[in-house]
Coordinates of N, CA and C in Angstrom, one line a residue:
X1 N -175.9 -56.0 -79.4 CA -175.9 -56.6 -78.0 C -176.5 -55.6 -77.0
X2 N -177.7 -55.9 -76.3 CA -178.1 -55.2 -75.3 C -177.0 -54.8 -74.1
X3 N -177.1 -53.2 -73.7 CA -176.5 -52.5 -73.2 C -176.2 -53.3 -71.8
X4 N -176.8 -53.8 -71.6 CA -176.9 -54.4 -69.9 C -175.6 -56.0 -69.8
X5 N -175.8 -56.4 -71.3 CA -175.0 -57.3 -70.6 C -173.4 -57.4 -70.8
X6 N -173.2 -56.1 -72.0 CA -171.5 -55.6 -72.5 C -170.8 -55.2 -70.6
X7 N -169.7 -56.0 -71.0 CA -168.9 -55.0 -70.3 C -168.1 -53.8 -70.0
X8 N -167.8 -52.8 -69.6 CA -167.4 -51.8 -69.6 C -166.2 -51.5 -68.5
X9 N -164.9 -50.9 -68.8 CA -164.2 -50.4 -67.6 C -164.3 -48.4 -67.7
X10 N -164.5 -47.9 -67.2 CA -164.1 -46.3 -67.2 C -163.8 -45.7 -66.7
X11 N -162.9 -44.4 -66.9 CA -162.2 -43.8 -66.1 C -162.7 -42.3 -66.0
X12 N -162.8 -41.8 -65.4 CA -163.1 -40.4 -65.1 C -162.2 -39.0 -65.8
X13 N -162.4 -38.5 -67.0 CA -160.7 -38.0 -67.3 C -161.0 -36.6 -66.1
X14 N -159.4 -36.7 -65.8 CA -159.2 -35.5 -65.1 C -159.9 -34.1 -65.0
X15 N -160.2 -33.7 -64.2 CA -161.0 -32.3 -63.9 C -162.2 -32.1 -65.6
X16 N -163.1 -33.7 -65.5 CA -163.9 -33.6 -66.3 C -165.3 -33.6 -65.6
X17 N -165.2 -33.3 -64.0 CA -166.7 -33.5 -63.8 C -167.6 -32.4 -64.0
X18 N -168.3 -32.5 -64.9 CA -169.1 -31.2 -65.4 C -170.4 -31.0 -64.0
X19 N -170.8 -32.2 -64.1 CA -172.3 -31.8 -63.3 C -171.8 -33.0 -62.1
X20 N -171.8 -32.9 -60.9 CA -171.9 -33.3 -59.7 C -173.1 -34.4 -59.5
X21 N -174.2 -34.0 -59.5 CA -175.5 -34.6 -58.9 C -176.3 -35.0 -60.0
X22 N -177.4 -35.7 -59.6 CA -178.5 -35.9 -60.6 C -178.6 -34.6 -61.7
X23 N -178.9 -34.8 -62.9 CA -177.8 -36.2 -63.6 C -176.5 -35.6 -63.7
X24 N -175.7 -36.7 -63.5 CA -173.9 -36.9 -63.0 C -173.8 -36.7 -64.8
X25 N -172.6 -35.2 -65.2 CA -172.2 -35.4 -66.2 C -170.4 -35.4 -66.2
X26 N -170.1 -36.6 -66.8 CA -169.0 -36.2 -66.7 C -167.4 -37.1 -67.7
X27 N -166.3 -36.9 -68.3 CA -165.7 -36.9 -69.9 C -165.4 -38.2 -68.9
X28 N -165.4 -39.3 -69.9 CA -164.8 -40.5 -69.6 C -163.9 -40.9 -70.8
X29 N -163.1 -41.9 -70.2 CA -162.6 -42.7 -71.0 C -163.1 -44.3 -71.0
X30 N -162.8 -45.0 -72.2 CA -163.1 -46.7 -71.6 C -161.7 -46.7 -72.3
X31 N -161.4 -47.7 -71.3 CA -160.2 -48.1 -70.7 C -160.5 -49.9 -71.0
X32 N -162.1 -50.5 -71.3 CA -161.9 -51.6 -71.9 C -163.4 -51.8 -72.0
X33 N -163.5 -52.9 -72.8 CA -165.1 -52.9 -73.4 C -165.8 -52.0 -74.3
X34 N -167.2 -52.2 -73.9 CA -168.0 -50.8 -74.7 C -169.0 -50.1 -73.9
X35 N -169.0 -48.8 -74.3 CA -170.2 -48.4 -72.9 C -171.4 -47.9 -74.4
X36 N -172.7 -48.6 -73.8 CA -173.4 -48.1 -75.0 C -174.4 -47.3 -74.2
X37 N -175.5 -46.5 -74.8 CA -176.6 -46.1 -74.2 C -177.4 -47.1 -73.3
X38 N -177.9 -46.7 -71.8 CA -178.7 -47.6 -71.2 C -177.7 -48.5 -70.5
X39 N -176.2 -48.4 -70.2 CA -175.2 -49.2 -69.2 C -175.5 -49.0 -68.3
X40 N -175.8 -50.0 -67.3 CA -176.1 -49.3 -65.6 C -174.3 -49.6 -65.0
X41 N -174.3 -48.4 -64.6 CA -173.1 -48.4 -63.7 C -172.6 -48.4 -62.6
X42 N -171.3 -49.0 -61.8 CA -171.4 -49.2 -60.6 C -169.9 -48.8 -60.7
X43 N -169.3 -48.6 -59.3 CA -168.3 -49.0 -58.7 C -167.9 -49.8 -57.6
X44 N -166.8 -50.1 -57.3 CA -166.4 -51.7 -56.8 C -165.7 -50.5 -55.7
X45 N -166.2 -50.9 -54.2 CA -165.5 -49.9 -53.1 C -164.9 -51.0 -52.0
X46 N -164.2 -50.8 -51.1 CA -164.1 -51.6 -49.7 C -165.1 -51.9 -49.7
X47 N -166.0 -51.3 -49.2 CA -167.1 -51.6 -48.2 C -168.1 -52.2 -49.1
X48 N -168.2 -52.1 -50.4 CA -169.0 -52.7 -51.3 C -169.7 -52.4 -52.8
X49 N -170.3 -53.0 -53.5 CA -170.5 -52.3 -54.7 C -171.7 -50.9 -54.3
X50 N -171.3 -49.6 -55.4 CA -172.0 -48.6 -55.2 C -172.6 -48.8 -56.3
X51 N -174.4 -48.6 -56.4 CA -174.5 -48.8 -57.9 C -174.9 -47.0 -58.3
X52 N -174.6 -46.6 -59.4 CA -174.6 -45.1 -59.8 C -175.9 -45.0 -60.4
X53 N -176.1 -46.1 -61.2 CA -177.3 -45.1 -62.5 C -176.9 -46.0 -63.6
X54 N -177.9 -45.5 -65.0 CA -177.5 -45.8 -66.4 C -177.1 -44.4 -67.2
X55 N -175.9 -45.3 -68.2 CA -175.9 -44.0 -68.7 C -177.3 -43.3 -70.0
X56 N -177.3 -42.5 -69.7 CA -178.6 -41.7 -70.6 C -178.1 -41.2 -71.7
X57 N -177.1 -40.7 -71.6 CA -176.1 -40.3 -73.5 C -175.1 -40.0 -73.3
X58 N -174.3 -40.1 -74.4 CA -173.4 -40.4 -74.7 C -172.8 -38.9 -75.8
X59 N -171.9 -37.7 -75.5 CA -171.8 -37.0 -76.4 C -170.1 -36.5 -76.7
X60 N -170.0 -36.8 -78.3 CA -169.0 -36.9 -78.5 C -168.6 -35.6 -79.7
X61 N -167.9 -34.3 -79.3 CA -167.8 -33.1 -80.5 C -169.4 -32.9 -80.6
X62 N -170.0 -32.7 -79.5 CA -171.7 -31.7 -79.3 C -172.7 -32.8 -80.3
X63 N -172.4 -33.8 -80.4 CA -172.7 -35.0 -81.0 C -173.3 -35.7 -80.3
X64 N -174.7 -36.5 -80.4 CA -174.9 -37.8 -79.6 C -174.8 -38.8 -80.4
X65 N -173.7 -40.0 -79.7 CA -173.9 -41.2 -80.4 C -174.0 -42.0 -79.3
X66 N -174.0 -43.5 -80.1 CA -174.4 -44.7 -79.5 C -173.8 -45.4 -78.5
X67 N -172.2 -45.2 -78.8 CA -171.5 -46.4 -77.8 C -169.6 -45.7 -78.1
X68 N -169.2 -46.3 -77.3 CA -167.9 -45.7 -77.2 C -167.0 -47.2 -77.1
X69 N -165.9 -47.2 -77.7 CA -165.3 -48.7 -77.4 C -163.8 -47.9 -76.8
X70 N -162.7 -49.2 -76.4 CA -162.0 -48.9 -75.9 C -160.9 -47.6 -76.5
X71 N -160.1 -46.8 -75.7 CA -159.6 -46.0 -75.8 C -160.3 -44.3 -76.2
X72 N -161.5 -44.7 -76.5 CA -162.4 -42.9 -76.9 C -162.8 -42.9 -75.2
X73 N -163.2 -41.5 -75.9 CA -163.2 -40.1 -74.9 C -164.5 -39.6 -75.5
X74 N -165.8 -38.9 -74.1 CA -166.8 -38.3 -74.5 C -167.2 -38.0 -73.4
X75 N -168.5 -37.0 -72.7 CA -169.1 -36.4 -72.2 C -170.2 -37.5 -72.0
X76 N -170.4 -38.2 -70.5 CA -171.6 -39.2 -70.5 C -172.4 -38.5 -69.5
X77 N -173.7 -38.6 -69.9 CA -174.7 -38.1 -68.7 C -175.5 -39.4 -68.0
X78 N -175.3 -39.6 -66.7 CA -175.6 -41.0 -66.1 C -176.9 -40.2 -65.1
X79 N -178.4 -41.1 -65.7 CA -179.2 -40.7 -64.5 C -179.3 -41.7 -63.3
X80 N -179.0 -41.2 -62.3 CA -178.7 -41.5 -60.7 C -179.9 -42.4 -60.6
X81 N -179.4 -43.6 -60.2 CA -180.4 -44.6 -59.1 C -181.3 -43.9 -58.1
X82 N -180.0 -43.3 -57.1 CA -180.5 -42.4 -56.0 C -180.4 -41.2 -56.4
X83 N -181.5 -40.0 -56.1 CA -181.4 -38.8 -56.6 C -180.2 -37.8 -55.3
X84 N -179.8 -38.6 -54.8 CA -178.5 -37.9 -53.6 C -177.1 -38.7 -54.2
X85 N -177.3 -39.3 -55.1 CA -175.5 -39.7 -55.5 C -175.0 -38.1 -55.9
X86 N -174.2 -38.1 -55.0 CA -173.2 -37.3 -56.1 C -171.4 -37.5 -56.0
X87 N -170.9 -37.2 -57.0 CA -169.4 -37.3 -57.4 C -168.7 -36.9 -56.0
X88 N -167.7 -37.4 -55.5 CA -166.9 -36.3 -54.6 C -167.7 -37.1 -53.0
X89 N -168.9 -37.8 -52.6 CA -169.3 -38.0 -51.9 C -169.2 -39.6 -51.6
X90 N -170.5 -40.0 -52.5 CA -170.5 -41.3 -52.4 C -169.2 -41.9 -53.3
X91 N -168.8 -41.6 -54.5 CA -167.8 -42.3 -55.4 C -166.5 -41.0 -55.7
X92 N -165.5 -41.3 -56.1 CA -164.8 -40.2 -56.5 C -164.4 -40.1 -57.8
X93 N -163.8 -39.0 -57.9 CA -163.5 -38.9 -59.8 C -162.4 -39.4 -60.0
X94 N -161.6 -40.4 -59.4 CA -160.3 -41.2 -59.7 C -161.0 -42.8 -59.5
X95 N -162.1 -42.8 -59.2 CA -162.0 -44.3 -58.8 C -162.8 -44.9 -60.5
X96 N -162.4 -46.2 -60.8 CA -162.9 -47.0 -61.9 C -164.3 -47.2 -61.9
X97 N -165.5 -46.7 -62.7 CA -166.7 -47.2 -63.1 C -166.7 -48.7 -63.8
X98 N -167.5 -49.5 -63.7 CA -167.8 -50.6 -64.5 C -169.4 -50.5 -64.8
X99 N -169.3 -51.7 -65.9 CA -171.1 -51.9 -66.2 C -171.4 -52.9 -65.0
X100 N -172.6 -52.9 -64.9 CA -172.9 -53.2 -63.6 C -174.2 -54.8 -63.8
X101 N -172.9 -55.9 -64.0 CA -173.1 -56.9 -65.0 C -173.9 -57.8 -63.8
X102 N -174.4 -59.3 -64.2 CA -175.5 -59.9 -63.4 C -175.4 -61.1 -63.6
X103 N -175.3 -62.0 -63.0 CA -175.0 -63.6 -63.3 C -176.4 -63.5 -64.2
X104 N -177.5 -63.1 -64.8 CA -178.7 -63.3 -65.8 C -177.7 -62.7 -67.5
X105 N -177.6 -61.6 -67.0 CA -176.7 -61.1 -68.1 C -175.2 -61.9 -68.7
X106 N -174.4 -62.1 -67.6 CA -173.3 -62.4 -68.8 C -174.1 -64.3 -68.7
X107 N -175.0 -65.1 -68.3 CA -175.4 -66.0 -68.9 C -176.3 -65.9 -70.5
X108 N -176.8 -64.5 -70.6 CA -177.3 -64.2 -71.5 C -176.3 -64.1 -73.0
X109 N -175.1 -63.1 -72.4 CA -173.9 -63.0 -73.1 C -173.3 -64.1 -73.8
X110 N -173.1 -65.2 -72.9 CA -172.7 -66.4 -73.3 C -173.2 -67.4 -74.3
X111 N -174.6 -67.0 -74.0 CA -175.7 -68.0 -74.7 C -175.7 -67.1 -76.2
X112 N -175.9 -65.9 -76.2 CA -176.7 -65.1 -77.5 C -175.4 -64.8 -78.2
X113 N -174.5 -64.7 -77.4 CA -173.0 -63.4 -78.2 C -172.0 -63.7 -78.0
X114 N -171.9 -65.3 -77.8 CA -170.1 -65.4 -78.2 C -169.5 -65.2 -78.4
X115 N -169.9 -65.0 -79.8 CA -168.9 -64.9 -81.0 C -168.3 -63.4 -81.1
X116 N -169.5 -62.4 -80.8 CA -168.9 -60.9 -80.9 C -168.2 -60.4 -80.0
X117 N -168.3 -61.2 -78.9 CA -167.3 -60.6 -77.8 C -166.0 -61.1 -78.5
X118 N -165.0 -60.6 -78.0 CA -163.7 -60.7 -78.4 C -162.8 -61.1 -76.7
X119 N -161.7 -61.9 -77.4 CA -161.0 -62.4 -76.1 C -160.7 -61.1 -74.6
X120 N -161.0 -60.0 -74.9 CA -160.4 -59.1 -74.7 C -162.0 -58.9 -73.5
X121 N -162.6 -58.6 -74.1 CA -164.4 -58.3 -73.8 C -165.0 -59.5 -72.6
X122 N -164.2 -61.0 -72.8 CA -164.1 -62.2 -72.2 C -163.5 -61.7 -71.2
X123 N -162.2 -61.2 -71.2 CA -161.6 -61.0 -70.1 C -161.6 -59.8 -69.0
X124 N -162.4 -58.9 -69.6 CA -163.0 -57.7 -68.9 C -164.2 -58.2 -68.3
X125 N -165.5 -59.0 -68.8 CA -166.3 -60.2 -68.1 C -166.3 -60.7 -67.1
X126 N -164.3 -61.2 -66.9 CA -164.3 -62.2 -65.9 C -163.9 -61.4 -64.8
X127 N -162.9 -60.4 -65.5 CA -162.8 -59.2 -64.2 C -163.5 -59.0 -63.4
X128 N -164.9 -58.2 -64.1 CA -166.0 -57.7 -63.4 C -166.7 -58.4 -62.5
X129 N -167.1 -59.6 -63.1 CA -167.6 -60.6 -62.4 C -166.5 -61.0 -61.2
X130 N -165.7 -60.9 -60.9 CA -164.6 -61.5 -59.6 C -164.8 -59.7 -58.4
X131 N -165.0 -58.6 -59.4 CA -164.9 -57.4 -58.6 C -166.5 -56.7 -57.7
X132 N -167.3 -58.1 -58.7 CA -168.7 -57.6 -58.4 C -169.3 -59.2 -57.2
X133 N -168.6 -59.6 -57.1 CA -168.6 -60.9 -56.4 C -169.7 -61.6 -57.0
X134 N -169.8 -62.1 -58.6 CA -170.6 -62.4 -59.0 C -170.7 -64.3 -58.6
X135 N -171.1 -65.2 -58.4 CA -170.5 -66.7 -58.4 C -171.4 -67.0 -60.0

């Protein structure tokens, strides 16, 4: 399943922000879905969605792999939309990342990958889609 239309929730682990600025590196967790290479990411603020970047890799024990599912831990390097995002400014290291999903995408999701999404993956979907004001 292409990286764009998975959903993802993630959390920032504690005093894991390695790099600050372009590129933003820093230990997450997913907390639900999957984050694979090439997830554009956002967060959901008051004032509106921030979009961050995609993530560029993924490293796990000085390892690069593919994709992380719920509950792992790894070092993600996200290259910035804007080359002035940085951590601590525009977003913080306690607030929730999501994939940064698209009424094209989860229609795509629905049509090509039913079946692989899991009720769970469905329900992280519908999340995002209500937090990203998707109609």
């Amino acid at each position: 399943i292409n990286a764009e239309y998975m959903g993802v929730e993630l959390r920032i682990v504690p005093n894991c922000v390695f790099r600050a600025k372009d590129p933003i590196l820093v230990g997450v967790e997913v907390m639900g879905g999957v984050l694979k290479l090439g997830t554009p990411l956002c967060v959901a603020q008051s004032g509106g969605i921030f979009h961050i970047g995609k993530v560029a890799s993924i490293q796990k024990e000085h390892r690069e792999i593919p994709e992380l599912k719920k509950g792992d831990q790894a070092a993600v390097k996200i290259a910035v939309k804007e080359s002035t995002t940085t951590v601590g400014r525009h977003f913080l290291d306690t607030d929730l990342l999501y994939s940064e999903l698209t009424r094209e995408s989860i229609d795509a999701l629905k049509a090509g990958f039913r079946k692989e999404v899991d009720t769970d993956g469905w329900k992280l979907v519908v999340r995002i889609k209500k937090l990203l004001d998707i109609s």
